[in-house]
Amino acid sequence: MHLSATPIPDSHIKVYLPSLPYLYVSHAINGALLKPANNARAWDYDLATSHQQISDKIYQFTLRKGVVFQDGTPFNADAVLENMRYFKEKPFSFSPFHQVYDYTEKVDDYTVRFHLTEKYGSFINDVIWLHFYTTAYLEKFGWNGKATCPNLAEPGPYGIGPYILTEGYIEGDRRTKKAVLQANPNYYDKDLVNVEKVTVFTELDTNIALEDIADNEGGLDIMPIPVTEVSNIMTSAYAKLVSGPSNDNIAVHINMITGNPKLKDKQVRLALNRALNQSGIVKNSFYGFAETKPTLASPNFPGVGDIAQDLKPFSALEHPKDARNELKQLLNGLTLKVLTQERFMFLWKSIDRDLRKVGVKLEFEITQNENVIFEQLLSTNAGQNTKDWDLLVWGDDDWYFNHPWSAFFVYQTDSVWSTVSPDQTMNTYISDMFKETINTPASTAIIGKIMQRAYDNAYMLFVPAPKKVLAVNQEVMFEPYKMATLPLWEVTVSDQHWSLQQ
C-alpha cells in the first residue's frame, strides 16, 4: 500500500457509477464537519475535531485548524457562517433540517454553534451533508436549493475535499457523462490521498462496461455489477469480485398519482406484493447476494432490524402459489407500464415471472440514463410527469448514512419524491421520527409505526435488499462502504496497475 505524503505520480483509476453518482463522489470533492466512515456510527470527524450537544437545540463544533479551501483561501468560523447564510437562502430540502435550522453563532475563530428551533434528533446525519464552498462559488451559484444532496454545479477549486473537480459536473438532477477529479494539493491530510486522478463515468452501456472491466487491462477499475455477472468477474484475468454488507435498497414506486387508477386500490397493491416470491427473487435474480425484507428499508438500518424480526415479507407468511387463485381474481388482465434503468432488468425478469402467474402484464420502457428516471419521478407528485408509468425503479442507496430516512422519505406524501396518495398519518409519523435520536427505544418505536403503515397499505412494491457487489481491477485496493459513498481517499493501486505501466 502507498504510504507516502503525496499521491502516486501518474496514478489514475476509472470508475463507473450508474446510480446516484453525485452521492458516491460528493465527499471526495467536498468537505463537511463530518464525513462518512465504515464504522458503527457511520461517520468520522472531517473539518471538525470534536463536538458537543449543549441542549436539544444547540450543537457546538470545534473546527480543524490549518485547513484551506482548494483555492487556498482559509477555512474557519467565518467561512462556516458565510456558507450557512447562503444555505438559509437556498437550502436543500431532502430532510426537514431547513425547517428547524435557525442560525449559526461564531464563538471564536475555530468554534461554532448551530442553533435549531426545536428538538431534532437527526441533526448529525444532516451535518454530513453541510458542505462548505469558497466565496467565489457562493457568489456565483449560491447554495444547493434542491431536493437532492449538494454538489458542485461546475468544475473548479471550489470545495475543500481531497479531490478537485476539474472536468464535468455531477449533481442530483444534472450531470455530464464523464467527470474528472484530480488530487487536491492543498488538502489538510497529506497522507490520505493515494491516487492522483479519477475519471468517473455516469452513463455507459452495461454490457460494454462489463466487457471493459473484465477483459481490458486499461479499462474500468471499479463498477457495481449485476449479480448475474459474478461468475464472469471471478474468472476474469483483470478484475476481481468485491462484495460486502449494505444498507442499500431498490425503490420500486407504485404510481398512485397519475398511474393506472386501479393502483389507488389498496387491495390491488397488496395483491401485487403478495404475488412476489421474495425468497425466489433472492435466489434467481440476486444469486444469494440479497436478503428478504418486509418493506423498502434494509434490515441493516438501526431499529429496522428489530421491527423486521416480527414484520415478515408477505411471501414468508403465505407462499404466492397458495394464494394464486385469489390474486388472479384481483389482478388478472391488469397491464402496468414500467420505467426502468437497463441495469435493473435482472430484477424485473423475476418480478415479471411472478406477476404473469397471476395475470399481470408488464410493458417496459428501458433507459441507461438515471436522469430520465428522476425527471419523471420528481414531477409525478405534482401530476406533471411527461411519460406514462405505473411502476418505476431506482437504486435507493443509503445516502443518509445509517438512518432509515433514506428509505422512508419516499413515504412522505407531500414530497416530490413520493408517489403515494396523501396520508397525513404517515406524514405525522415521519415528523415525529426526526425528533428522536436513532438507535433509541423512542426512535425504534416510531420506525415500527412507519414500517407497519407502509406494509399494511403496500405503498411500494417491496423487493429484497441487495448486498454490495462490485467488479474491481485486481491491482486496485479498497473496501466498499455500506452507505452511498465511494471512499476515493482510501483507494490505492499497486505498482502493476495499468496507469503506472503506461
Coordinates of C-alpha atoms in Angstrom, one line a residue:
M1 CA 0.0 0.0 0.0
H2 CA 1.2 3.5 -0.9
L3 CA 2.0 5.4 2.3
S4 CA 4.0 8.5 1.1
A5 CA 2.9 12.0 1.7
T6 CA 1.7 12.6 -1.9
P7 CA -0.4 10.7 -4.4
I8 CA 1.4 8.3 -6.7
P9 CA 2.5 10.3 -9.7
D10 CA 0.5 9.4 -12.9
S11 CA -1.8 7.0 -11.0
H12 CA -5.3 7.0 -12.5
I13 CA -8.4 5.0 -11.9
K14 CA -11.6 4.9 -13.9
V15 CA -15.0 4.4 -12.1
Y16 CA -18.5 3.7 -13.4
L17 CA -21.3 4.8 -11.2
P18 CA -24.7 4.1 -12.8
S19 CA -26.8 5.0 -9.8
L20 CA -26.7 8.2 -7.6
P21 CA -23.1 9.2 -8.8
Y22 CA -23.4 12.6 -7.1
L23 CA -23.8 10.9 -3.8
Y24 CA -20.9 8.5 -4.3
V25 CA -18.3 11.1 -5.2
S26 CA -19.6 14.1 -3.3
H27 CA -17.5 13.6 -0.2
A28 CA -14.4 13.1 -2.3
I29 CA -14.8 16.6 -3.7
N30 CA -16.5 18.5 -0.8
G31 CA -15.8 18.9 2.9
A32 CA -18.1 18.9 5.8
L33 CA -17.8 18.9 9.6
L34 CA -18.2 15.2 9.5
K35 CA -17.6 12.6 6.7
P36 CA -18.8 9.1 6.1
A37 CA -16.9 6.2 7.6
N38 CA -17.2 2.4 7.7
N39 CA -17.8 2.3 11.5
A40 CA -20.8 1.6 13.8
R41 CA -21.9 5.3 13.8
A42 CA -21.2 5.7 10.0
W43 CA -19.1 8.9 10.4
D44 CA -15.8 10.4 11.5
Y45 CA -14.7 14.0 12.1
D46 CA -13.6 15.9 9.0
L47 CA -13.5 19.7 9.2
A48 CA -14.4 19.5 12.9
T49 CA -12.3 17.8 15.5
S50 CA -15.0 17.5 18.2
H51 CA -18.5 18.4 19.1
Q52 CA -20.9 18.6 22.0
Q53 CA -24.7 18.8 22.3
I54 CA -25.3 21.7 24.6
S55 CA -29.1 21.2 24.6
D56 CA -31.8 19.7 22.5
K57 CA -31.5 22.8 20.2
I58 CA -27.8 23.8 20.4
Y59 CA -24.8 21.9 19.0
Q60 CA -21.2 23.2 19.2
F61 CA -18.3 22.2 16.9
T62 CA -14.6 22.7 17.3
L63 CA -13.1 23.3 13.8
R64 CA -9.9 21.8 12.5
K65 CA -7.1 24.4 12.3
G66 CA -4.8 24.9 9.3
V67 CA -7.4 23.9 6.7
V68 CA -7.7 25.8 3.4
F69 CA -10.2 25.5 0.5
Q70 CA -9.0 24.1 -2.8
D71 CA -8.2 27.6 -4.0
G72 CA -6.0 28.3 -0.9
T73 CA -8.4 30.6 1.0
P74 CA -8.8 29.8 4.7
F75 CA -11.5 27.7 6.3
N76 CA -12.6 29.0 9.7
A77 CA -15.7 30.0 11.6
D78 CA -16.3 32.9 9.3
A79 CA -16.4 30.5 6.3
V80 CA -19.0 28.4 8.1
L81 CA -21.1 31.4 8.9
E82 CA -20.9 32.6 5.3
N83 CA -22.0 29.2 3.9
M84 CA -24.8 28.9 6.4
R85 CA -26.2 32.3 5.4
Y86 CA -26.3 31.1 1.8
F87 CA -27.8 27.8 2.9
K88 CA -30.6 29.8 4.7
E89 CA -31.5 31.4 1.4
K90 CA -31.5 28.2 -0.8
P91 CA -31.3 25.2 1.5
F92 CA -31.5 21.5 0.5
S93 CA -35.0 20.1 1.1
F94 CA -34.5 16.3 1.2
S95 CA -34.9 16.5 5.0
P96 CA -36.7 18.8 7.5
F97 CA -33.4 20.3 8.6
H98 CA -34.0 23.6 6.7
Q99 CA -37.3 23.9 8.6
V100 CA -35.7 23.6 12.1
Y101 CA -32.4 25.4 11.4
D102 CA -32.2 28.9 13.0
Y103 CA -28.7 30.3 12.8
T104 CA -25.0 29.7 13.4
E105 CA -23.1 31.5 16.0
K106 CA -19.3 32.2 16.0
V107 CA -17.9 31.5 19.4
D108 CA -14.3 32.2 18.3
D109 CA -12.3 31.7 15.1
Y110 CA -12.4 27.9 15.4
T111 CA -15.6 27.3 17.3
V112 CA -19.2 27.5 16.0
R113 CA -22.7 26.8 17.5
F114 CA -25.7 25.7 15.5
H115 CA -29.0 26.8 16.9
L116 CA -32.2 25.0 16.0
T117 CA -35.8 26.0 16.6
E118 CA -36.8 22.6 18.1
K119 CA -35.5 19.2 19.1
Y120 CA -34.2 17.4 16.1
G121 CA -32.6 14.0 16.6
S122 CA -31.3 13.6 13.0
F123 CA -29.0 16.7 13.1
I124 CA -25.8 14.7 12.9
N125 CA -27.0 13.0 9.7
D126 CA -27.6 16.3 8.1
V127 CA -24.3 17.8 9.2
I128 CA -22.6 15.2 7.0
W129 CA -24.3 17.0 4.0
L130 CA -23.5 20.5 5.1
H131 CA -20.7 21.0 2.6
F132 CA -18.7 24.3 2.6
Y133 CA -17.7 26.2 -0.5
T134 CA -15.4 29.1 -1.4
T135 CA -16.7 32.7 -1.5
A136 CA -16.2 32.7 -5.3
Y137 CA -18.5 29.7 -5.7
L138 CA -21.2 31.1 -3.4
E139 CA -21.2 34.4 -5.2
K140 CA -21.6 32.6 -8.5
F141 CA -24.0 29.8 -7.6
G142 CA -25.2 30.2 -4.0
W143 CA -26.2 27.1 -2.1
N144 CA -27.9 24.0 -3.4
G145 CA -31.6 24.8 -3.0
K146 CA -32.6 21.4 -4.5
A147 CA -34.4 18.3 -3.3
T148 CA -31.2 16.3 -3.8
C149 CA -27.9 16.4 -1.8
P150 CA -25.4 19.1 -2.6
N151 CA -22.6 19.0 -5.1
L152 CA -20.7 21.4 -7.5
A153 CA -22.5 23.0 -10.4
E154 CA -19.3 23.3 -12.4
P155 CA -15.7 22.2 -12.2
G156 CA -13.2 24.4 -10.3
P157 CA -11.3 24.7 -7.0
Y158 CA -14.5 25.4 -5.1
G159 CA -14.6 22.7 -2.5
I160 CA -12.4 21.5 0.4
G161 CA -12.3 17.7 -0.1
P162 CA -9.4 15.5 -1.1
Y163 CA -10.2 15.8 -4.9
I164 CA -10.8 18.8 -7.2
L165 CA -13.5 18.5 -9.8
T166 CA -11.6 19.6 -13.0
E167 CA -13.9 18.4 -15.7
G168 CA -17.7 17.9 -16.0
Y169 CA -20.2 18.1 -13.1
I170 CA -22.3 15.6 -11.2
E171 CA -25.4 16.9 -9.5
G172 CA -28.6 15.1 -8.5
D173 CA -30.7 16.4 -11.3
R174 CA -28.0 17.1 -14.0
R175 CA -24.7 15.5 -14.9
T176 CA -22.2 15.0 -17.7
K177 CA -21.5 11.5 -18.9
K178 CA -17.9 11.9 -17.6
A179 CA -16.2 13.9 -14.8
V180 CA -12.6 14.1 -13.9
L181 CA -11.2 14.5 -10.4
Q182 CA -7.6 15.5 -9.5
A183 CA -5.9 15.1 -6.1
N184 CA -6.1 18.4 -4.1
P185 CA -2.6 19.6 -3.4
N186 CA -4.0 21.8 -0.6
Y187 CA -5.8 19.0 1.3
Y188 CA -5.1 19.1 5.0
D189 CA -4.3 15.4 5.3
K190 CA -1.3 14.8 3.0
D191 CA -1.2 11.1 3.9
L192 CA -4.7 10.3 2.9
V193 CA -4.9 10.5 -0.9
N194 CA -3.1 7.8 -2.9
V195 CA -4.4 8.1 -6.4
E196 CA -3.7 11.2 -8.4
K197 CA -6.5 11.2 -11.0
V198 CA -10.0 9.7 -11.1
T199 CA -12.3 9.6 -14.1
V200 CA -15.9 9.0 -13.2
F201 CA -18.4 7.7 -15.8
T202 CA -22.1 8.2 -15.1
E203 CA -23.7 6.7 -18.2
L204 CA -22.4 3.6 -20.1
D205 CA -23.9 0.6 -21.8
T206 CA -23.8 -2.1 -19.0
N207 CA -22.6 -4.9 -21.3
I208 CA -19.8 -2.7 -22.8
A209 CA -18.7 -1.6 -19.3
L210 CA -18.7 -5.2 -18.0
E211 CA -16.6 -6.3 -21.0
D212 CA -14.2 -3.3 -20.4
I213 CA -13.5 -4.1 -16.7
A214 CA -13.3 -7.9 -17.3
D215 CA -11.3 -8.1 -20.5
N216 CA -9.4 -4.8 -20.9
E217 CA -6.2 -4.3 -18.9
G218 CA -6.5 -0.5 -19.1
G219 CA -10.3 -0.4 -18.8
L220 CA -12.6 0.4 -15.9
D221 CA -11.3 -0.1 -12.4
I222 CA -14.4 -0.1 -10.2
M223 CA -18.1 -0.6 -11.0
P224 CA -21.1 -2.1 -9.3
I225 CA -22.3 -5.2 -11.3
P226 CA -25.5 -7.2 -11.7
V227 CA -25.1 -10.4 -9.7
T228 CA -25.7 -12.3 -12.9
E229 CA -22.1 -11.3 -13.8
V230 CA -20.4 -12.6 -10.7
S231 CA -19.1 -15.8 -12.3
N232 CA -17.7 -13.8 -15.3
I233 CA -15.8 -11.5 -12.9
M234 CA -14.5 -14.3 -10.8
T235 CA -12.9 -15.9 -13.9
S236 CA -11.5 -12.6 -15.3
A237 CA -7.8 -12.1 -15.9
Y238 CA -8.0 -8.4 -14.9
A239 CA -10.9 -8.0 -12.4
K240 CA -11.8 -9.4 -9.0
L241 CA -15.1 -9.6 -7.2
V242 CA -15.6 -7.4 -4.1
S243 CA -18.7 -7.7 -2.0
G244 CA -19.9 -6.7 1.4
P245 CA -22.8 -5.7 3.7
S246 CA -25.0 -2.9 2.6
N247 CA -27.7 -0.5 3.8
D248 CA -28.9 -0.1 0.2
N249 CA -32.3 -0.6 -1.2
I250 CA -34.1 -0.9 -4.6
A251 CA -37.1 1.5 -4.6
V252 CA -39.9 0.3 -6.8
H253 CA -42.6 3.0 -6.8
I254 CA -46.2 2.4 -7.4
N255 CA -47.8 5.4 -9.2
M256 CA -50.9 6.3 -7.2
I257 CA -50.9 9.9 -8.5
T258 CA -51.1 9.6 -12.3
G259 CA -50.8 5.9 -12.9
N260 CA -53.3 3.2 -13.6
P261 CA -56.4 4.1 -11.5
K262 CA -56.5 0.5 -10.1
L263 CA -53.3 1.3 -8.2
K264 CA -55.2 3.6 -5.9
D265 CA -56.9 0.4 -4.6
K266 CA -55.1 -0.9 -1.6
Q267 CA -56.2 -4.5 -2.2
V268 CA -54.6 -4.3 -5.7
R269 CA -51.3 -3.0 -4.3
L270 CA -51.3 -5.7 -1.6
A271 CA -52.0 -8.4 -4.2
L272 CA -49.0 -7.2 -6.3
N273 CA -46.8 -7.6 -3.3
R274 CA -48.3 -10.9 -2.2
A275 CA -47.6 -12.2 -5.7
L276 CA -43.8 -11.7 -5.4
N277 CA -41.8 -14.6 -4.1
Q278 CA -39.0 -12.7 -2.3
S279 CA -37.0 -15.9 -1.5
G280 CA -37.2 -16.9 -5.1
I281 CA -36.1 -13.4 -6.2
V282 CA -33.1 -13.6 -3.9
K283 CA -32.1 -17.0 -5.4
N284 CA -32.9 -16.4 -9.1
S285 CA -32.2 -12.7 -9.6
F286 CA -29.6 -12.0 -6.9
Y287 CA -27.9 -15.4 -6.7
G288 CA -28.0 -15.0 -2.9
F289 CA -26.4 -11.6 -2.8
A290 CA -29.5 -10.0 -1.1
E291 CA -31.9 -10.6 1.8
T292 CA -35.7 -10.5 2.0
K293 CA -37.4 -7.7 3.8
P294 CA -41.0 -6.6 4.6
T295 CA -40.8 -3.0 3.4
L296 CA -38.4 -0.8 1.5
A297 CA -35.9 -0.2 4.3
S298 CA -33.0 -2.5 4.6
P299 CA -33.0 -4.6 7.9
N300 CA -29.4 -3.4 8.4
F301 CA -30.6 0.1 9.5
P302 CA -30.7 0.8 13.2
G303 CA -34.2 0.0 14.5
V304 CA -35.4 -1.6 11.3
G305 CA -33.8 -4.9 12.0
D306 CA -35.7 -5.0 15.4
I307 CA -39.0 -4.4 13.7
A308 CA -38.3 -6.9 10.9
Q309 CA -38.0 -9.7 13.3
D310 CA -41.8 -9.7 13.7
L311 CA -42.9 -8.0 10.5
K312 CA -42.3 -10.5 7.7
P313 CA -42.4 -10.3 3.9
F314 CA -45.7 -11.2 2.5
S315 CA -44.3 -14.3 0.8
A316 CA -42.8 -15.5 4.1
L317 CA -46.3 -15.6 5.6
E318 CA -48.0 -17.2 2.6
H319 CA -46.4 -18.6 -0.5
P320 CA -47.7 -16.9 -3.6
K321 CA -48.7 -20.1 -5.3
D322 CA -51.1 -20.9 -2.4
A323 CA -52.8 -17.6 -3.0
R324 CA -52.7 -17.6 -6.7
N325 CA -56.4 -18.1 -7.4
E326 CA -57.3 -15.3 -5.0
L327 CA -54.7 -13.0 -6.5
K328 CA -55.9 -13.7 -10.1
Q329 CA -59.4 -12.5 -9.2
L330 CA -57.9 -9.1 -8.2
L331 CA -55.1 -8.8 -10.8
N332 CA -55.9 -10.9 -13.9
G333 CA -55.9 -8.7 -17.1
L334 CA -54.0 -5.8 -15.4
T335 CA -51.4 -4.2 -17.7
L336 CA -48.7 -2.0 -16.0
K337 CA -46.2 0.3 -17.6
V338 CA -42.7 0.0 -16.2
L339 CA -40.0 2.7 -16.4
T340 CA -36.6 1.3 -15.5
Q341 CA -32.8 1.7 -16.0
E342 CA -31.4 -1.2 -18.0
R343 CA -29.2 -2.2 -15.1
F344 CA -32.3 -3.4 -13.2
M345 CA -33.6 -5.8 -15.8
F346 CA -32.1 -8.7 -14.0
L347 CA -34.6 -8.0 -11.2
W348 CA -37.6 -7.3 -13.5
K349 CA -37.2 -10.8 -15.0
S350 CA -38.2 -12.3 -11.7
I351 CA -40.9 -9.8 -11.0
D352 CA -42.4 -10.3 -14.4
R353 CA -42.3 -14.1 -14.0
D354 CA -44.2 -13.8 -10.6
L355 CA -46.8 -11.3 -11.8
R356 CA -47.5 -13.2 -15.1
K357 CA -48.6 -16.1 -13.0
V358 CA -51.5 -14.0 -11.6
G359 CA -52.4 -12.4 -14.9
V360 CA -50.4 -9.2 -14.8
K361 CA -48.7 -8.0 -18.0
L362 CA -45.7 -5.6 -17.8
E363 CA -44.7 -3.2 -20.6
F364 CA -41.2 -1.9 -20.3
E365 CA -39.6 1.4 -21.2
I366 CA -35.8 1.0 -20.6
T367 CA -33.1 3.6 -20.3
Q368 CA -29.5 3.7 -19.4
N369 CA -29.8 7.3 -18.1
E370 CA -30.8 7.7 -14.4
N371 CA -31.7 11.3 -15.2
V372 CA -34.7 10.1 -17.2
I373 CA -35.9 8.2 -14.1
F374 CA -35.6 11.1 -11.8
E375 CA -37.1 13.6 -14.3
Q376 CA -40.3 11.5 -14.2
L377 CA -40.2 10.6 -10.6
L378 CA -39.7 14.1 -9.3
S379 CA -42.5 15.5 -11.4
T380 CA -45.2 12.9 -10.6
N381 CA -46.3 14.1 -7.2
A382 CA -47.4 17.3 -8.8
G383 CA -49.0 15.4 -11.7
Q384 CA -46.5 16.8 -14.2
N385 CA -44.7 13.7 -15.4
T386 CA -44.4 13.6 -19.2
K387 CA -44.1 9.8 -19.5
D388 CA -46.9 7.4 -18.6
W389 CA -45.7 4.9 -15.9
D390 CA -47.2 2.7 -13.3
L391 CA -44.0 1.1 -11.7
L392 CA -40.7 2.9 -11.6
V393 CA -37.4 1.7 -10.1
W394 CA -34.2 3.4 -8.9
G395 CA -31.2 2.4 -6.7
D396 CA -32.1 3.9 -3.3
D397 CA -28.7 3.5 -1.7
D398 CA -28.1 4.7 1.9
W399 CA -27.5 8.5 1.4
Y400 CA -28.5 9.4 4.9
F401 CA -25.7 7.3 6.5
N402 CA -27.1 4.6 8.7
H403 CA -30.5 6.1 9.1
P404 CA -33.7 4.7 7.6
W405 CA -34.8 8.2 6.4
S406 CA -33.0 7.3 3.1
A407 CA -35.8 4.7 2.6
F408 CA -38.7 6.4 4.5
F409 CA -38.5 9.7 2.7
V410 CA -40.5 8.3 -0.3
Y411 CA -43.4 7.8 2.1
Q412 CA -43.7 11.5 2.9
T413 CA -46.7 12.1 0.8
D414 CA -46.2 15.8 0.3
S415 CA -42.7 15.3 -1.0
V416 CA -41.6 15.4 -4.7
W417 CA -40.0 12.0 -4.1
S418 CA -43.3 10.4 -3.2
T419 CA -45.9 8.8 -5.4
V420 CA -48.1 7.8 -2.5
S421 CA -51.7 9.2 -2.2
P422 CA -51.9 11.8 0.6
D423 CA -51.6 10.3 4.0
Q424 CA -51.4 12.7 6.9
T425 CA -50.9 10.0 9.5
M426 CA -47.8 8.8 7.7
N427 CA -46.5 12.4 7.4
T428 CA -47.0 12.8 11.2
Y429 CA -45.1 9.6 12.0
I430 CA -42.2 10.8 9.9
S431 CA -42.2 14.2 11.6
D432 CA -42.1 12.5 15.0
M433 CA -39.2 10.3 13.8
F434 CA -37.0 13.3 13.3
K435 CA -37.4 14.5 16.8
E436 CA -35.8 11.3 18.1
T437 CA -32.2 10.1 18.1
I438 CA -31.5 7.0 16.1
N439 CA -30.9 3.7 18.0
T440 CA -33.0 4.7 21.0
P441 CA -36.3 3.0 22.1
A442 CA -38.3 6.0 21.1
S443 CA -36.8 6.0 17.6
T444 CA -37.3 2.3 17.1
A445 CA -41.0 2.6 18.2
I446 CA -41.8 5.3 15.6
I447 CA -39.8 3.4 13.0
G448 CA -42.1 0.5 13.7
K449 CA -45.2 2.6 13.1
I450 CA -43.8 3.9 9.8
M451 CA -43.0 0.4 8.6
Q452 CA -46.3 -1.1 9.6
R453 CA -48.3 1.6 7.9
A454 CA -46.2 1.3 4.6
Y455 CA -46.7 -2.5 4.9
D456 CA -50.4 -2.5 5.6
N457 CA -51.0 -0.1 2.7
A458 CA -48.5 -1.6 0.3
Y459 CA -47.1 1.8 -0.6
M460 CA -44.3 0.4 -2.7
L461 CA -43.5 -2.9 -4.5
F462 CA -41.2 -4.4 -1.9
V463 CA -38.2 -6.3 -3.2
P464 CA -35.1 -7.8 -1.5
A465 CA -32.3 -5.6 -0.1
P466 CA -29.1 -6.0 -2.2
K467 CA -25.6 -6.5 -0.9
K468 CA -22.6 -4.6 -2.3
V469 CA -21.3 -6.4 -5.3
L470 CA -18.6 -4.8 -7.4
A471 CA -16.0 -5.6 -10.0
V472 CA -12.6 -4.1 -9.2
N473 CA -9.3 -4.2 -11.1
Q474 CA -7.0 -6.7 -9.5
E475 CA -4.4 -4.0 -8.9
V476 CA -6.8 -1.7 -7.1
M477 CA -7.4 -2.0 -3.3
F478 CA -10.4 -0.6 -1.4
E479 CA -13.2 -1.6 0.9
P480 CA -16.7 -0.6 -0.1
Y481 CA -18.8 1.2 2.5
K482 CA -22.3 0.1 3.5
M483 CA -23.6 3.6 2.5
A484 CA -23.8 5.6 -0.7
T485 CA -20.3 6.8 -0.8
L486 CA -17.2 5.7 -2.7
P487 CA -14.2 6.4 -0.4
L488 CA -11.8 7.5 -3.2
W489 CA -9.5 8.8 -0.5
E490 CA -8.9 5.2 0.6
V491 CA -8.3 3.7 -2.8
T492 CA -4.8 2.7 -3.7
V493 CA -3.2 0.9 -6.6
S494 CA -0.2 -1.4 -6.9
D495 CA 2.9 -0.7 -8.9
Q496 CA 1.5 -3.1 -11.5
H497 CA -1.6 -1.0 -12.2
W498 CA -2.2 -0.1 -15.8
S499 CA -1.8 3.6 -15.2
L500 CA 1.7 3.2 -13.8
Q501 CA 2.7 0.7 -16.5
Q502 CA 1.8 3.2 -19.2

